[in-house]
Short mmCIF file of C-alpha atoms in Angstrom, two decimals:
data_model
loop_
_atom_site.label_atom_id
_atom_site.label_comp_id
_atom_site.label_asym_id
_atom_site.label_seq_id
_atom_site.Cartn_x
_atom_site.Cartn_y
_atom_site.Cartn_z
CA UNK A 1 74.45 3.99 -6.02
CA UNK A 2 72.15 3.60 -2.78
CA UNK A 3 71.31 7.52 -2.89
CA UNK A 4 70.36 6.69 -6.87
CA UNK A 5 68.32 3.88 -4.83
CA UNK A 6 66.26 5.97 -2.06
CA UNK A 7 65.84 8.67 -4.91
CA UNK A 8 64.12 6.60 -7.33
CA UNK A 9 62.11 5.26 -4.23
CA UNK A 10 61.44 8.89 -3.33
CA UNK A 11 59.72 9.77 -7.01
CA UNK A 12 58.09 6.42 -6.73
CA UNK A 13 56.31 7.76 -3.43
CA UNK A 14 54.98 11.06 -4.90
CA UNK A 15 53.33 9.77 -7.87
CA UNK A 16 51.80 7.44 -6.11
CA UNK A 17 51.01 9.42 -3.28
CA UNK A 18 49.77 12.54 -5.94
CA UNK A 19 47.74 9.33 -7.57
CA UNK A 20 46.33 8.62 -4.43
CA UNK A 21 45.54 12.59 -3.85
CA UNK A 22 43.88 12.61 -7.54
CA UNK A 23 41.20 9.92 -7.36
CA UNK A 24 40.06 11.37 -2.99
CA UNK A 25 40.19 14.15 -4.53
CA UNK A 26 38.10 13.45 -7.48
CA UNK A 27 35.86 10.77 -5.18
CA UNK A 28 34.79 14.42 -2.86
CA UNK A 29 33.86 16.24 -5.89
CA UNK A 30 31.39 13.24 -7.05
CA UNK A 31 30.50 12.85 -3.58
CA UNK A 32 29.85 17.41 -2.99
CA UNK A 33 27.74 16.78 -6.76
CA UNK A 34 26.03 13.65 -5.11
CA UNK A 35 25.46 16.00 -1.16
CA UNK A 36 23.92 18.41 -3.84
CA UNK A 37 21.16 17.14 -5.98
CA UNK A 38 20.30 15.11 -2.57
CA UNK A 39 19.65 18.55 -0.39
CA UNK A 40 17.63 19.77 -3.76
CA UNK A 41 15.66 16.39 -4.68
CA UNK A 42 14.71 16.60 -0.88
CA UNK A 43 11.23 19.02 -1.18
CA UNK A 44 10.51 17.17 -3.53
CA UNK A 45 10.69 13.28 -1.83
CA UNK A 46 9.04 14.78 1.58
CA UNK A 47 6.70 15.87 -0.33
CA UNK A 48 5.81 12.78 -2.70
CA UNK A 49 6.35 11.02 0.79
CA UNK A 50 3.40 13.36 2.56
CA UNK A 51 0.93 12.92 -1.02
CA UNK A 52 1.78 9.11 -0.73
CA UNK A 53 1.20 8.74 3.18
CA UNK A 54 -2.44 10.52 2.84
CA UNK A 55 -3.23 8.07 0.03
CA UNK A 56 -2.74 4.98 2.27
CA UNK A 57 -4.47 6.75 4.72
CA UNK A 58 -7.01 7.72 2.76
CA UNK A 59 -7.16 3.37 1.66
CA UNK A 60 -7.16 2.73 5.35
CA UNK A 61 -9.83 4.48 6.26
CA UNK A 62 -11.62 3.57 2.44
CA UNK A 63 -10.82 -0.16 3.49
CA UNK A 64 -12.02 -0.31 7.24
CA UNK A 65 -15.15 1.19 6.08
CA UNK A 66 -16.13 -1.48 3.47
CA UNK A 67 -14.98 -4.14 6.46
CA UNK A 68 -17.20 -2.83 9.20
CA UNK A 69 -19.99 -2.77 5.82
CA UNK A 70 -19.23 -6.17 4.84
CA UNK A 71 -20.16 -6.07 9.38
CA UNK A 72 -23.03 -5.66 8.24
CA UNK A 73 -24.01 -7.05 4.89
CA UNK A 74 -22.91 -10.15 7.01
CA UNK A 75 -24.75 -10.00 9.71
CA UNK A 76 -28.48 -9.79 7.71
CA UNK A 77 -27.47 -11.85 5.45
CA UNK A 78 -27.97 -14.21 8.00
CA UNK A 79 -30.48 -13.39 9.25
CA UNK A 80 -31.96 -14.19 5.79
CA UNK A 81 -30.51 -17.02 5.63
CA UNK A 82 -32.10 -18.28 9.15
CA UNK A 83 -35.87 -16.63 7.65
CA UNK A 84 -35.67 -18.52 4.81
CA UNK A 85 -34.20 -21.71 6.31
CA UNK A 86 -36.51 -21.83 8.96
CA UNK A 87 -39.74 -20.86 6.50
CA UNK A 88 -39.35 -23.70 4.21
CA UNK A 89 -38.47 -25.96 7.14
CA UNK A 90 -42.06 -24.92 7.98
CA UNK A 91 -43.45 -25.47 4.61
CA UNK A 92 -41.78 -29.09 4.09
CA UNK A 93 -43.46 -30.21 7.50
CA UNK A 94 -47.15 -28.12 7.52
CA UNK A 95 -46.33 -29.57 3.31
CA UNK A 96 -47.89 -26.43 2.36
CA UNK A 97 -47.45 -24.89 -1.30
CA UNK A 98 -44.82 -22.88 -0.78
CA UNK A 99 -43.91 -21.17 -4.74
CA UNK A 100 -47.00 -19.92 -4.21
CA UNK A 101 -46.66 -18.38 -0.86
CA UNK A 102 -43.78 -17.15 -1.18
CA UNK A 103 -44.55 -15.56 -5.14
CA UNK A 104 -47.48 -14.01 -3.05
CA UNK A 105 -45.24 -13.22 0.12
CA UNK A 106 -42.79 -11.12 -2.52
CA UNK A 107 -45.09 -9.45 -4.02
CA UNK A 108 -46.55 -8.15 -1.13
CA UNK A 109 -43.32 -7.04 -0.89
CA UNK A 110 -42.67 -5.53 -3.56
CA UNK A 111 -46.51 -3.25 -2.81
CA UNK A 112 -45.34 -2.62 0.34
CA UNK A 113 -41.80 -1.14 -1.16
CA UNK A 114 -43.34 1.03 -3.99
CA UNK A 115 -46.23 1.90 -1.09
CA UNK A 116 -43.48 3.06 1.64
CA UNK A 117 -41.70 5.10 -1.12
#
């Protein structure tokens, strides 16, 4: 009776071992297929990463140029504001006809700009 019991246990272990081995083999096959797909797509991934890197580099360079442009314009705007505040203050203190002077100044600057070209 004991021999029959051990034989049944042995056969059950063989069945379980066969099932586990078959699952391992199917997983190995799946991993090999997946590895082949990754290997095949690696050049495309590298090319896309290089293109993205190039695009990001161009964007960063453009952003740096834009920041420098804004810094330059900020300086120009601050100078213009200082001049405007100074001229307005002088006109108010001296009670000058500021609008007429400003209009004449704009006409002179436009003529200068036209003649300069």
